[in-house]
Coordinates of C-alpha atoms and ligand atoms in Angstrom, one line a residue:
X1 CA 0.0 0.0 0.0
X2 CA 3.1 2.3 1.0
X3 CA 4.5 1.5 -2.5
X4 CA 1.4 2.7 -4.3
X5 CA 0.9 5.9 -2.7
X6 CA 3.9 6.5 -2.7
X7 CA 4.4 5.8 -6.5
X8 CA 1.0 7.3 -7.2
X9 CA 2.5 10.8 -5.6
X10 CA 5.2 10.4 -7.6
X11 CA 3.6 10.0 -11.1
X12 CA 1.2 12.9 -10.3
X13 CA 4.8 15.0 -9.5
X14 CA 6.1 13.6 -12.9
X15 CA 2.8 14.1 -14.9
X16 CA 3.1 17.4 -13.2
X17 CA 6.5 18.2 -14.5
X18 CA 5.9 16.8 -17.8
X19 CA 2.8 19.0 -18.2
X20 CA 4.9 21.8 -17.4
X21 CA 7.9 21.1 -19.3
X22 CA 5.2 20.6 -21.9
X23 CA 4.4 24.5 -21.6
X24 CA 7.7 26.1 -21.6
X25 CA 8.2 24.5 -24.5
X26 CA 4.9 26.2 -26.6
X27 CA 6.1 29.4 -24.8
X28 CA 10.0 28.8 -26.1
X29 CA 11.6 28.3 -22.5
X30 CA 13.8 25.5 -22.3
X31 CA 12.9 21.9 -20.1
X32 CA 15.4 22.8 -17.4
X33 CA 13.8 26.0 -17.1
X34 CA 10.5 24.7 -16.4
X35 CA 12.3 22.2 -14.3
X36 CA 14.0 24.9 -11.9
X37 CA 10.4 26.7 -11.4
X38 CA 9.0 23.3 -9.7
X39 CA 12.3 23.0 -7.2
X40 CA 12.0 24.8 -4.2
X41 CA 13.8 28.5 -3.6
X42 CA 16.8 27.2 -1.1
X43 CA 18.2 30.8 -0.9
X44 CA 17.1 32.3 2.5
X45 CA 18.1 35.4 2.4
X46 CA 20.1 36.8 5.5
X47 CA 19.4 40.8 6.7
X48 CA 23.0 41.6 5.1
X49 CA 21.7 40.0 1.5
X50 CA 18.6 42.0 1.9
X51 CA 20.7 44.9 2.3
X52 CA 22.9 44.4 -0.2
X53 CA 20.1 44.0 -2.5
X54 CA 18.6 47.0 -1.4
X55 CA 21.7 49.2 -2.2
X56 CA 22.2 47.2 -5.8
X57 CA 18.5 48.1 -6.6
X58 CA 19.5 51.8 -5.7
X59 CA 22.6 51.9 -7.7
X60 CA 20.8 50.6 -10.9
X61 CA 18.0 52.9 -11.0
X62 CA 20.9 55.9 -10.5
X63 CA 22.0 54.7 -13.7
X64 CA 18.4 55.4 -16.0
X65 CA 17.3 52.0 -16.2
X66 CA 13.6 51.7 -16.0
X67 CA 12.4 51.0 -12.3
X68 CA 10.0 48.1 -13.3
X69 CA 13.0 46.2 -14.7
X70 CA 15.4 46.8 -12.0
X71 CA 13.1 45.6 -9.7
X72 CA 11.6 42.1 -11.4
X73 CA 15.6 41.5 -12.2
X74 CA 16.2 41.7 -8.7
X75 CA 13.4 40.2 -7.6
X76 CA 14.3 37.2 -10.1
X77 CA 17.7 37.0 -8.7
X78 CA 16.3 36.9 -4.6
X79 CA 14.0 34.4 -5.7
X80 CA 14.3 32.2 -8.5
X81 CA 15.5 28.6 -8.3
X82 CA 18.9 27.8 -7.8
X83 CA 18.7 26.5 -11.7
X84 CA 17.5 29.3 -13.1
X85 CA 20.4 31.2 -11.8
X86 CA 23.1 28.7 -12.6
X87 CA 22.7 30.4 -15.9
X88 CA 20.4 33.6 -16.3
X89 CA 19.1 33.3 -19.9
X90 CA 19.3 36.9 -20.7
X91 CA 17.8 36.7 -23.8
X92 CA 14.7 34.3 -23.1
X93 CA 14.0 35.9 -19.8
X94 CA 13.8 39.1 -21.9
X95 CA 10.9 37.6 -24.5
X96 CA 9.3 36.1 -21.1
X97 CA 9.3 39.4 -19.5
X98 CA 8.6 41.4 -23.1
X99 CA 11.3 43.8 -22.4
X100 CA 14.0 45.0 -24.9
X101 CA 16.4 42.1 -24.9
X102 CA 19.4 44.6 -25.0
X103 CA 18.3 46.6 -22.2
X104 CA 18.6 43.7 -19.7
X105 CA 21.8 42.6 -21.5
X106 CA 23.3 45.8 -20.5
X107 CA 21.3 45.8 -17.1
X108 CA 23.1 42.6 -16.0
X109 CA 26.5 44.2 -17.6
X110 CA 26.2 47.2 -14.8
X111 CA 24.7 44.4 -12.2
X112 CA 28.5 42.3 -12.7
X113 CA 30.0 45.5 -12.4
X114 CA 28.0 46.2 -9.5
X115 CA 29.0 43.1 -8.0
X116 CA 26.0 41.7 -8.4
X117 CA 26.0 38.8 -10.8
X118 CA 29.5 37.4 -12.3
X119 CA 30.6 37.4 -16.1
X120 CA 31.9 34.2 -17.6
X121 CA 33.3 32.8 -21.1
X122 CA 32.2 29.1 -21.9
X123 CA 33.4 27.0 -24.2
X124 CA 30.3 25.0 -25.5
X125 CA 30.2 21.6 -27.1
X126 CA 28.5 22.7 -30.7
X127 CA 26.8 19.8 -30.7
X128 CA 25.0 18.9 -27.3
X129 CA 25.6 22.5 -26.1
X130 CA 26.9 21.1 -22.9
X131 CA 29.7 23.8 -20.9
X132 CA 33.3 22.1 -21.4
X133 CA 35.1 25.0 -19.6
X134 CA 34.7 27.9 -17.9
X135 CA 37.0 30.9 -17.5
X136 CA 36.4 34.0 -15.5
X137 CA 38.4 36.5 -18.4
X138 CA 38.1 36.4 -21.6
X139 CA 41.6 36.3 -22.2
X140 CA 41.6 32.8 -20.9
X141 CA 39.3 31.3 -23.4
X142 CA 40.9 28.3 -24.9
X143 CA 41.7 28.1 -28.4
X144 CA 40.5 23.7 -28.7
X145 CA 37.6 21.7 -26.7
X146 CA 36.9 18.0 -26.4
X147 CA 33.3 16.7 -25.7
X148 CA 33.7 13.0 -24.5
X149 CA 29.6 12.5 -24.7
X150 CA 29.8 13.7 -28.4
X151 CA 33.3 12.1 -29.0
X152 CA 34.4 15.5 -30.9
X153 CA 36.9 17.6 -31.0
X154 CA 36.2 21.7 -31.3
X155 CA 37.6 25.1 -31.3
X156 CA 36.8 28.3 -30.0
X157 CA 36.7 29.3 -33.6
X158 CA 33.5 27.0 -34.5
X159 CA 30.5 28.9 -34.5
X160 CA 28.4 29.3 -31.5
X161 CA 31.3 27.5 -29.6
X162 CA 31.4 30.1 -26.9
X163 CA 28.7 31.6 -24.8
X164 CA 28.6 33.7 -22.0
X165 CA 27.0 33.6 -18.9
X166 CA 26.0 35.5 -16.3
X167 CA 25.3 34.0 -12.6
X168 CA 25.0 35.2 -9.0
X169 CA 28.1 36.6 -7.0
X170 CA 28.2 34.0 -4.4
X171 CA 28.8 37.0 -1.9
X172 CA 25.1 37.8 -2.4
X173 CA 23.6 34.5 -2.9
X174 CA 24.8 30.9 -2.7
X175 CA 23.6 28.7 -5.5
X176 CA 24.3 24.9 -5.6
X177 CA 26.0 24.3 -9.0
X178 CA 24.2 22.1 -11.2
X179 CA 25.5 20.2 -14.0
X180 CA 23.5 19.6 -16.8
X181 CA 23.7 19.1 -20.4
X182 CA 21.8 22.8 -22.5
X183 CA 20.3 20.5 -25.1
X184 CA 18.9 17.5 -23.7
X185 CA 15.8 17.9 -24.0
X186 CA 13.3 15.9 -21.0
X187 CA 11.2 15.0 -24.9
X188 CA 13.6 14.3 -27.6
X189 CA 10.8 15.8 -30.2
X190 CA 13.7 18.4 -31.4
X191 CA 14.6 15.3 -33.7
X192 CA 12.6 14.6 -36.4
X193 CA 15.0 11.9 -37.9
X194 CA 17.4 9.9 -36.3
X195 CA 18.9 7.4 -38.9
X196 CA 22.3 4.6 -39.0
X197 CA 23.6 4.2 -41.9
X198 CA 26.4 2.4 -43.0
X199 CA 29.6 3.4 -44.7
X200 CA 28.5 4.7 -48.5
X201 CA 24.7 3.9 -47.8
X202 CA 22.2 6.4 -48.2
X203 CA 18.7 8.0 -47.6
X204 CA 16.7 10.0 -49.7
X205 CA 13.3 11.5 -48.7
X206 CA 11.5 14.5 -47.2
X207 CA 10.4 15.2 -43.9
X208 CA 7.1 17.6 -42.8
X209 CA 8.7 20.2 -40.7
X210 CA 8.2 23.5 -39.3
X211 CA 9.4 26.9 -40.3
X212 CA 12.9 27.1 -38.1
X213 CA 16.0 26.9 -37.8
X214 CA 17.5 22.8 -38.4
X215 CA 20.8 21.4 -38.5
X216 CA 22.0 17.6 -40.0
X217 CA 24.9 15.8 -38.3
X218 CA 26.4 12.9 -37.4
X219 CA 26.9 11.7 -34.2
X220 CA 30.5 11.4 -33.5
X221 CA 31.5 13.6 -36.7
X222 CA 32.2 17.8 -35.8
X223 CA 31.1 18.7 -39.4
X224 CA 27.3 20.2 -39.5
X225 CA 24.6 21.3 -42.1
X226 CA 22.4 24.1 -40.8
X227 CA 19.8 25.5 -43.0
X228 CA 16.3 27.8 -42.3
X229 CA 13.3 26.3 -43.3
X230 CA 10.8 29.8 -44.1
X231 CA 7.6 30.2 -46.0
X232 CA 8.4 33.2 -47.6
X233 CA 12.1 31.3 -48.5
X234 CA 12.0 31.8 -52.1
X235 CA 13.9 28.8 -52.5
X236 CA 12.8 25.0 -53.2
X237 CA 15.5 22.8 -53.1
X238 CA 17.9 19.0 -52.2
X239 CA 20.5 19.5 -49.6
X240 CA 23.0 17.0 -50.9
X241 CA 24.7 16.3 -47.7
X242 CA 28.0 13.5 -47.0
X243 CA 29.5 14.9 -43.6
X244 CA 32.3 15.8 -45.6
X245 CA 32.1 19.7 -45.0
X246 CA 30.8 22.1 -43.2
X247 CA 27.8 24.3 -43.6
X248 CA 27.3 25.9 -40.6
X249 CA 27.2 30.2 -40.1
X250 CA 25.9 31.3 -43.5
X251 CA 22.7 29.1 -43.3
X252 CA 20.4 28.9 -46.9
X253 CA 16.7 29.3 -46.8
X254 CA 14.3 27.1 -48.0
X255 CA 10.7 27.3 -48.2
X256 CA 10.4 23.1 -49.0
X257 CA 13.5 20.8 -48.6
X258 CA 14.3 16.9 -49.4
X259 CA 16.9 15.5 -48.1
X260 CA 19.8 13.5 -50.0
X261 CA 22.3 12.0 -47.5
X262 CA 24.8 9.9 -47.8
X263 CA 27.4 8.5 -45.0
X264 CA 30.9 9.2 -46.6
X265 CA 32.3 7.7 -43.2
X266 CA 34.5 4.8 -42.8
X267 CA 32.2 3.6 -39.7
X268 CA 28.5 3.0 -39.5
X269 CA 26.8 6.7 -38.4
X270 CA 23.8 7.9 -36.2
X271 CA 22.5 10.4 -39.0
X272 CA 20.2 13.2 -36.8
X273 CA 17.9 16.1 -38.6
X274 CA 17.2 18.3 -35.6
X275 CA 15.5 21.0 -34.3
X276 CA 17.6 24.0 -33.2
X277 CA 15.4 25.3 -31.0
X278 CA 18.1 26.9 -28.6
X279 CA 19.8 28.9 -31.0
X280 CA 18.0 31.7 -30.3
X281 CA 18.7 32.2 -26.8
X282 CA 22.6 31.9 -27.3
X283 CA 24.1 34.6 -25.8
X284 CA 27.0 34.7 -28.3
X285 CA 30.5 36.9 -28.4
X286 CA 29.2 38.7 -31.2
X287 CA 25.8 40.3 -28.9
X288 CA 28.3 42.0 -26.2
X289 CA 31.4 42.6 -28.3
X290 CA 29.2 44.8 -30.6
X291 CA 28.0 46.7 -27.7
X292 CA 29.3 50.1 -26.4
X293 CA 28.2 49.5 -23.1
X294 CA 30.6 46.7 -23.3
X295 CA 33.6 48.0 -24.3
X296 CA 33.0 50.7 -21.3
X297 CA 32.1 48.7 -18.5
X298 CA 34.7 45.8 -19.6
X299 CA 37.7 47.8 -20.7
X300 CA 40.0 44.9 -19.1
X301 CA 38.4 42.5 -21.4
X302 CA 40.6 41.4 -24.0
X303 CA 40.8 38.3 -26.6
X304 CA 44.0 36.4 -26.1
X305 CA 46.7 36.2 -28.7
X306 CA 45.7 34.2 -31.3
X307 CA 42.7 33.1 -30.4
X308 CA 40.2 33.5 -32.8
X309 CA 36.1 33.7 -32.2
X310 CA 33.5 33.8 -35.1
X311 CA 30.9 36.3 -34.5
X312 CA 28.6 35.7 -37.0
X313 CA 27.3 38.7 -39.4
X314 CA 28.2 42.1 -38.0
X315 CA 27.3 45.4 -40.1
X316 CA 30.8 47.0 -40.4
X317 CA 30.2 51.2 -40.3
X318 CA 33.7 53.2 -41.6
X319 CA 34.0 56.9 -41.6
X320 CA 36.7 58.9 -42.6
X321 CA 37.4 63.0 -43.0
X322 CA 37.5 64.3 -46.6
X323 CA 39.9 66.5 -47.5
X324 CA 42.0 65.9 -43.4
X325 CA 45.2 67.5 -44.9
X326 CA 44.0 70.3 -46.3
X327 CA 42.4 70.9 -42.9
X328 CA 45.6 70.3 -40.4
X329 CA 47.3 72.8 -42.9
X330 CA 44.7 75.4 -42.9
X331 CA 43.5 75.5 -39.7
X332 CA 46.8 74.6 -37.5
X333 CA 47.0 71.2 -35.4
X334 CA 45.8 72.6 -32.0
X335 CA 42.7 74.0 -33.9
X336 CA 42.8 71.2 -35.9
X337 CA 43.0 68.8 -32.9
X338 CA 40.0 70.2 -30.5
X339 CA 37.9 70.4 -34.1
X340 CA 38.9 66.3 -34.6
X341 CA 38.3 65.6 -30.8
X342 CA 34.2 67.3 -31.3
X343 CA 34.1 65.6 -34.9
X344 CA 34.9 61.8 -32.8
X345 CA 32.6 62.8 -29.8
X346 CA 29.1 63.3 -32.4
X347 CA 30.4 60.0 -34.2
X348 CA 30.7 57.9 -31.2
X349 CA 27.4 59.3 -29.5
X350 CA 25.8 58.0 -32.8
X351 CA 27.1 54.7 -32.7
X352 CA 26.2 53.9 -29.4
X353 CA 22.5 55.7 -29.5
X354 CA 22.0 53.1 -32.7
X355 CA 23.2 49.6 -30.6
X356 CA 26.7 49.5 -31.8
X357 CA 30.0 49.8 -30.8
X358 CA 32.9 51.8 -31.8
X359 CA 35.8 49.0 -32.6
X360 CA 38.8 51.6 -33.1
X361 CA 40.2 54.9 -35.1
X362 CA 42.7 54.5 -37.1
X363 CA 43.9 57.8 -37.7
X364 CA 40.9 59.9 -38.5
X365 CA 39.2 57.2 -39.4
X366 CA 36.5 55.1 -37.2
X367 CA 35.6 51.6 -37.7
X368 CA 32.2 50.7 -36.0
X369 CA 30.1 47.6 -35.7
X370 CA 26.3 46.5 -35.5
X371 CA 24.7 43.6 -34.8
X372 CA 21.7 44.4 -36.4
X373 CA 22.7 46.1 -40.0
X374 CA 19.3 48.0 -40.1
X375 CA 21.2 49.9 -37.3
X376 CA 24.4 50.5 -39.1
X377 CA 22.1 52.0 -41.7
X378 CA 20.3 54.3 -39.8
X379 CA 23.4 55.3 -37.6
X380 CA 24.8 56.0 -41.5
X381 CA 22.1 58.6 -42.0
X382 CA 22.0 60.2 -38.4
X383 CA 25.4 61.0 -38.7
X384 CA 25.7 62.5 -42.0
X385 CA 22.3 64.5 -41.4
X386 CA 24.7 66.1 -38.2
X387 CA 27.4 66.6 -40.7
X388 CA 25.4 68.3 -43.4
X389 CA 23.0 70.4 -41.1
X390 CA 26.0 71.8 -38.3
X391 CA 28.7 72.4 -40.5
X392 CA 29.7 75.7 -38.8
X393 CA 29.6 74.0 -35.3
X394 CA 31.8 71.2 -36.6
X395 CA 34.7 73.6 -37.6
X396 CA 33.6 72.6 -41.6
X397 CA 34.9 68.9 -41.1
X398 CA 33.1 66.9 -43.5
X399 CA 32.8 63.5 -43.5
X400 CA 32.5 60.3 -45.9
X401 CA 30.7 57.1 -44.1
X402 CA 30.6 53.4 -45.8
X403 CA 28.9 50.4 -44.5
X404 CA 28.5 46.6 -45.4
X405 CA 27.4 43.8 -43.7
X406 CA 28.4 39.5 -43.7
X407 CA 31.1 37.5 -41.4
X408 CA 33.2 38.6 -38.7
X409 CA 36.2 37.2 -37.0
X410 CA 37.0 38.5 -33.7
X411 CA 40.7 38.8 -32.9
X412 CA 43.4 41.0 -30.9
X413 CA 45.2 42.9 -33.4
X414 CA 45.0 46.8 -32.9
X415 CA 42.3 47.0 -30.1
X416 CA 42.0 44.4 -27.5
X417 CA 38.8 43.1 -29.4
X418 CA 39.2 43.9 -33.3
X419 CA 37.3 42.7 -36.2
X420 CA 38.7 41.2 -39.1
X421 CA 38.2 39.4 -42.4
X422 CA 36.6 39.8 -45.8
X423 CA 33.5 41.7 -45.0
X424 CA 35.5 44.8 -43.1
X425 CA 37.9 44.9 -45.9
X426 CA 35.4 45.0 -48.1
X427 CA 33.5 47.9 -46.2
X428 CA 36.8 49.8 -45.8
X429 CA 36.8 49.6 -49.5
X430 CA 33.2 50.7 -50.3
X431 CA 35.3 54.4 -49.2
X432 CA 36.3 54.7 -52.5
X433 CA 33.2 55.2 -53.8
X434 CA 32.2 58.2 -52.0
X435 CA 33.1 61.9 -50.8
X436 CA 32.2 64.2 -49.2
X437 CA 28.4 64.2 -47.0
X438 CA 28.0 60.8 -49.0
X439 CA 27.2 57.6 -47.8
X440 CA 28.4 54.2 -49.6
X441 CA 26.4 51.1 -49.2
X442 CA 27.3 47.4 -50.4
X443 CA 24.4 45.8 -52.6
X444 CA 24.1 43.2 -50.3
X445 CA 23.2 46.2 -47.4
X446 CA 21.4 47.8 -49.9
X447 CA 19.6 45.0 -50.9
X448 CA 18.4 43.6 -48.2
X449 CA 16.9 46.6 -46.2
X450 CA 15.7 48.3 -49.3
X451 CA 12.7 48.9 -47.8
X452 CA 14.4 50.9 -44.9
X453 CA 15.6 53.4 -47.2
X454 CA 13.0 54.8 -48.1
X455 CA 12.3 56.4 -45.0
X456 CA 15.9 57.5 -44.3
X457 CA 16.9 58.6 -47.6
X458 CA 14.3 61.6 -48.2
X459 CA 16.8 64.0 -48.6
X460 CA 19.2 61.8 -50.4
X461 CA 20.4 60.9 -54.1
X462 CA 21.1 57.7 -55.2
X463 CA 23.2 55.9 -57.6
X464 CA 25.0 52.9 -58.1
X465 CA 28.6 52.8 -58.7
X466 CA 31.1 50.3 -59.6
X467 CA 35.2 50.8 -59.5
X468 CA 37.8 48.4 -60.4
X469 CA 41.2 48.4 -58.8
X470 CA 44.1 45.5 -60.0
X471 CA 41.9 42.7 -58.6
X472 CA 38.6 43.3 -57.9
X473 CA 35.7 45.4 -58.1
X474 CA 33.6 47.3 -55.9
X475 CA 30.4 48.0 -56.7
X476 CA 27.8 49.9 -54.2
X477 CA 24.6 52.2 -53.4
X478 CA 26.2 55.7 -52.7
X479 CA 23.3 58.3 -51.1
X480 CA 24.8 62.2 -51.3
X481 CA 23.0 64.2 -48.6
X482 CA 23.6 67.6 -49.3
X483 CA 20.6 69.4 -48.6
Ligands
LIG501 ZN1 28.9 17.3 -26.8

């Protein structure tokens, strides 16, 4: 009789936490979420953590974050499960809550520095998403990973390979560590085809899925096929797929797939077509690095040599001063210095008023990054339409801006966290296009925010314009805004 109560309280608790997990899922919260909200709070808070609470709460709202969030963040932190806390999902908290997800990213960036919560670099298996290391600076990050479950071997370099995470200080609240795999699941139903095939045998069909984000891999194998399955895809198409490369960063879209895979392995493989369900709530390199806010609170951050991270697409912003020599020469250097200094000020207030951060100078020059290109476009405008209009107040410094969007490596080259590769080249390049109170836009920038433009570009001519230097040409949207 003992047994069968007992058992039949303990199926009711599992229906119950089935049903729930059940939930989170339709609302996009992961299983362990919806796990951590059934255990109970084991934080009693002492009078000195109430305090201390008290006087973070204080400091926060000092610094003109809205009341209502600095209060449900700290109310979350004195009172949600240990679990939840192990790792505060910035970004899903913020659709949960409906708030701006990058104004309780930078919240929780002034509640570490606070001494709050503490900031940590993970190095994540790309595959089950389970933490391999942690380090406390960013600096430390290793450059290779091994995941013994997944029986691969990463680098820091792979996409989505490190994270970051915020937790409680344990000054203000002890919470028991947990160790738990991100991915897994409690219902597997993120797979929709789980398939062993033998060396050079293959499958061909087509599965009923979702609109979402999928990936194809092998269990065992580090090489991945990501692709977007959406509606509105233009594109119908076969993903021929061996596991012999990589596809994984630069995803395709399709609005109907089938599937032609084919294990190119010298072993028999587990072939999986999953869901990627948690790629949206990755708090990546690429979200903070690309954020003032940042660069000011964590000016002690800096990659290590050589390491390399991929931060995904990035819109790269360059500006530059027309005509700098002339000025120096007319004007004098200590003139021409203070007139320089004012010129920097309105281009960095820009930047970080449109979400984006200001990655160096190099001479007169600023490079600047967004992780939303619809941002570097409209910080492309603002600036320009402060160039055009104040031309007296700026000591006549005028100003030629570029942007394009794709790629970006983050390395330490000459700022502690610099971007590099193909697509900031390319924007640096897209200079040559344009002079003075003229903005020069990539096709693929152009392109794809077309729409945008219209509202921005009132004032503005168009036309498209192609160069050719030795190797290659350049060809891009330039908008003059002399009024
Ligand atoms: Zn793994």
């Amino acid at each position: 009789l003992i047994a069968k109560i007992g058992y039949r309280r303990l199926h009711k608790q599992f229906s119950e936490l089935f049903k729930k997990i059940e939930n989170a899922h339709e609302k996009g919260r992961s299983a362990i979420q919806a796990y951590a909200k059934m255990t109970p709070v084991s934080a009693h808070l002492s009078a000195t953590a109430q305090f201390k609470f008290e006087e973070f709460s204080k400091k926060l709202k000092i610094k003109k974050f809205a009341t209502s969030l600095v209060d449900r963040f700290i109310k979350h932190i004195k009172t949600a499960a240990d679990l939840d806390l192990n790792k505060i999902r910035i970004i899903a908290l913020a659709r949960e809550w409906q708030v701006d997800e990058n104004d309780l990213l930078v919240l929780a960036m002034h509640a570490t520095r606070e001494g709050l919560l503490r900031l940590s670099w993970e190095l994540v298996c790309p595959h089950c998403r389970s933490t391999r290391e942690t380090s406390e600076r960013l600096e430390d990050i290793r450059k290779a990973g091994h995941c013994d479950v997944c029986e691969v071997d990463f680098s820091s370099q792979d996409p989505n390979a490190v994270e970051i995470n915020f937790r409680v200080q344990p000054s203000v609240r002890v919470v028991t560590e947990a160790v738990f795999c991100a991915a897994e699941a409690a219902k597997k139903d993120h797979i929709k085809v789980q398939l062993p095939l033998k060396p050079g045998e293959s499958w061909k069909g087509s599965v009923h899925l979702a609109p979402g984000l999928y990936r194809l891999r092998w269990v065992g194998e580090k090489n991945q096929y990501v692709f977007q399955l959406d509606p509105k895809g233009l594109k119908e198409g076969t993903i021929e797929w061996d596991g012999s490369s990589n596809f994984v960063g630069h995803e395709e879209s399709y609005n109907q797939v089938t599937f032609e895979i084919a294990n190119s392995f010298q072993q028999t493989r587990l072939f999986v077509l999953e869901q990627m369900w948690w790629a949206k709530d990755l708090l990546t390199p690429g979200k903070v690095f690309s954020l003032q806010e940042f660069r000011d609170l964590f000016t002690e951050e800096t990659l290590g040599i050589g390491t390399v991270l991929d931060v995904g697409e990035q819109a790269i912003l360059f500006t530059d001063i027309v005509g700098s020599t002339e000025f120096y020469e007319t004007t004098g250097d200590s003139f021409a210095f203070s007139a320089v200094s004012k010129h920097f000020d309105e281009l960095f207030k820009v930047i970080r008023e449109h979400k984006g951060a200001v990655i160096k100078t190099v001479g007169d020059a600023v490079m600047g990054a967004f992780n939303d290109p619809s941002d570097a476009l409209k910080a492309s405008f603002a600036m320009q339409n402060i160039f055009v209009k104040n031309q007296k107040d700026l000591s006549g410094i005028r100003i030629r801006v570029s942007a394009h969007t794709g790629p970006v490596l983050a390395v330490r080259l000459n700022s502690p966290i610099d971007y590099f590769g193909a697509t900031v080249n390319y924007a640096a390049k897209l200079q040559a296009l344009c002079g003075a109170h003229e903005i020069a836009f990539s096709e693929k920038l152009y392109e794809t925010y077309k729409a945008l433009f219209k509202d921005e570009a009132v004032n503005a001519e168009m036309k498209s314009i192609q160069i050719s230097t030795r190797k290659k040409t350049i060809q891009g949207y330039v908008f003059n805004m002399k009024a």
